[in-house]
Amino acid sequence: MKKIGIIMGSDSDLPVVEKAINTLKEFGAEYSVNIFSAHRTPEEAREFSLNARSNGYGAIICAAGKAAHLAGAIAANTTIPVIGIPIKSSTLDGLDALLSTVQMPSGIPVATVAIDGAQNAALLALQIVGVEDSAIAKKLDELRKSATEKVLAKNKEIVEKYNV
Ligand code: RP5
């Protein structure tokens, strides 16, 4: 099974990142969690990225706020898919991090999820490793099915209540 790497720029990102960690845990995925900063620990971030393929990673999630360069810095040194989570951590409501993460130059892609979109980041990483991992793919299908059933049940309630 390919591993999923989760990196955050600061421990202040953890309350959001925990949603991604919990999702990966629920799926029984193999994952690691680290704090590496593009600005404060650039050497450690670079080392992680350079060694990601040989260390068995299939996708890397990077969460950062403010001038959020972490996902781009990680993507610069690997062709393992990188998913960026812009963290809402400043007076700009996360728009700063969103633009810093999403506006990558051609040639170095970062798949950016919504501001604080940790659960989707985890699901996207699972979909990436699920291309070759049938157990993960099966669980993703089951989750989709249960989400559909929940909405259909809610629809039934609403119809019965208001469509008299
Ligand atoms: C970013 O700066 C981190 O990802 C965090 O979202 C933000 C603020 O970091 P702290 O000052 O809280 O450590 O690099």
PDB file of N, CA, C and O and ligand atoms in Angstrom, residues 9-10 12-13 40 64-65 89, ligand 1:
ATOM      1  N   GLY A   9       2.474  23.329   8.011  1.00  0.00           N
ATOM      2  CA  GLY A   9       3.509  24.335   8.189  1.00  0.00           C
ATOM      3  C   GLY A   9       3.764  24.706   9.636  1.00  0.00           C
ATOM      4  O   GLY A   9       4.835  25.193   9.990  1.00  0.00           O
ATOM      5  N   SER A  10       2.767  24.455  10.494  1.00  0.00           N
ATOM      6  CA  SER A  10       2.884  24.841  11.903  1.00  0.00           C
ATOM      7  C   SER A  10       1.909  23.987  12.715  1.00  0.00           C
ATOM      8  O   SER A  10       0.886  23.528  12.185  1.00  0.00           O
ATOM      9  N   SER A  12      -0.056  25.130  14.652  1.00  0.00           N
ATOM     10  CA  SER A  12      -1.318  25.879  14.722  1.00  0.00           C
ATOM     11  C   SER A  12      -2.293  25.435  13.622  1.00  0.00           C
ATOM     12  O   SER A  12      -3.476  25.753  13.673  1.00  0.00           O
ATOM     13  N   ASP A  13      -1.800  24.668  12.634  1.00  0.00           N
ATOM     14  CA  ASP A  13      -2.667  24.136  11.571  1.00  0.00           C
ATOM     15  C   ASP A  13      -3.352  22.837  11.996  1.00  0.00           C
ATOM     16  O   ASP A  13      -4.265  22.359  11.308  1.00  0.00           O
ATOM     17  N   ARG A  40      10.406  28.142   7.586  1.00  0.00           N
ATOM     18  CA  ARG A  40      11.160  27.996   8.838  1.00  0.00           C
ATOM     19  C   ARG A  40      12.063  26.767   8.844  1.00  0.00           C
ATOM     20  O   ARG A  40      13.078  26.769   9.535  1.00  0.00           O
ATOM     21  N   ALA A  64      -1.051  24.714   4.860  1.00  0.00           N
ATOM     22  CA  ALA A  64      -0.330  25.902   5.323  1.00  0.00           C
ATOM     23  C   ALA A  64      -1.212  27.133   5.196  1.00  0.00           C
ATOM     24  O   ALA A  64      -2.113  27.176   4.348  1.00  0.00           O
ATOM     25  N   GLY A  65      -0.942  28.095   6.045  1.00  0.00           N
ATOM     26  CA  GLY A  65      -1.700  29.341   6.022  1.00  0.00           C
ATOM     27  C   GLY A  65      -0.821  30.517   5.655  1.00  0.00           C
ATOM     28  O   GLY A  65       0.373  30.372   5.402  1.00  0.00           O
ATOM     29  N   SER A  89      -5.959  31.302   8.516  1.00  0.00           N
ATOM     30  CA  SER A  89      -5.228  31.581   9.749  1.00  0.00           C
ATOM     31  C   SER A  89      -4.876  33.058   9.907  1.00  0.00           C
ATOM     32  O   SER A  89      -4.122  33.423  10.781  1.00  0.00           O
TER      33      SER A  89
HETATM   34  C1  RP5 B   1       2.129  29.099   8.084  1.00  0.00           C
HETATM   35  O1  RP5 B   1       1.952  30.227   8.858  1.00  0.00           O
HETATM   36  C2  RP5 B   1       1.582  27.966   8.891  1.00  0.00           C
HETATM   37  O2  RP5 B   1       1.157  26.942   8.027  1.00  0.00           O
HETATM   38  C3  RP5 B   1       0.463  28.575   9.646  1.00  0.00           C
HETATM   39  O3  RP5 B   1      -0.787  28.369   9.025  1.00  0.00           O
HETATM   40  C4  RP5 B   1       0.797  30.065   9.639  1.00  0.00           C
HETATM   41  C5  RP5 B   1       1.000  30.628  11.013  1.00  0.00           C
HETATM   42  O4  RP5 B   1       1.980  29.874  11.694  1.00  0.00           O
HETATM   43  P1  RP5 B   1       2.239  30.113  13.264  1.00  0.00           P
HETATM   44  O5  RP5 B   1       2.775  31.499  13.375  1.00  0.00           O
HETATM   45  O6  RP5 B   1       0.923  29.925  13.933  1.00  0.00           O
HETATM   46  O7  RP5 B   1       3.244  29.057  13.664  1.00  0.00           O
HETATM   47  O8  RP5 B   1       3.454  28.895   7.766  1.00  0.00           O
END
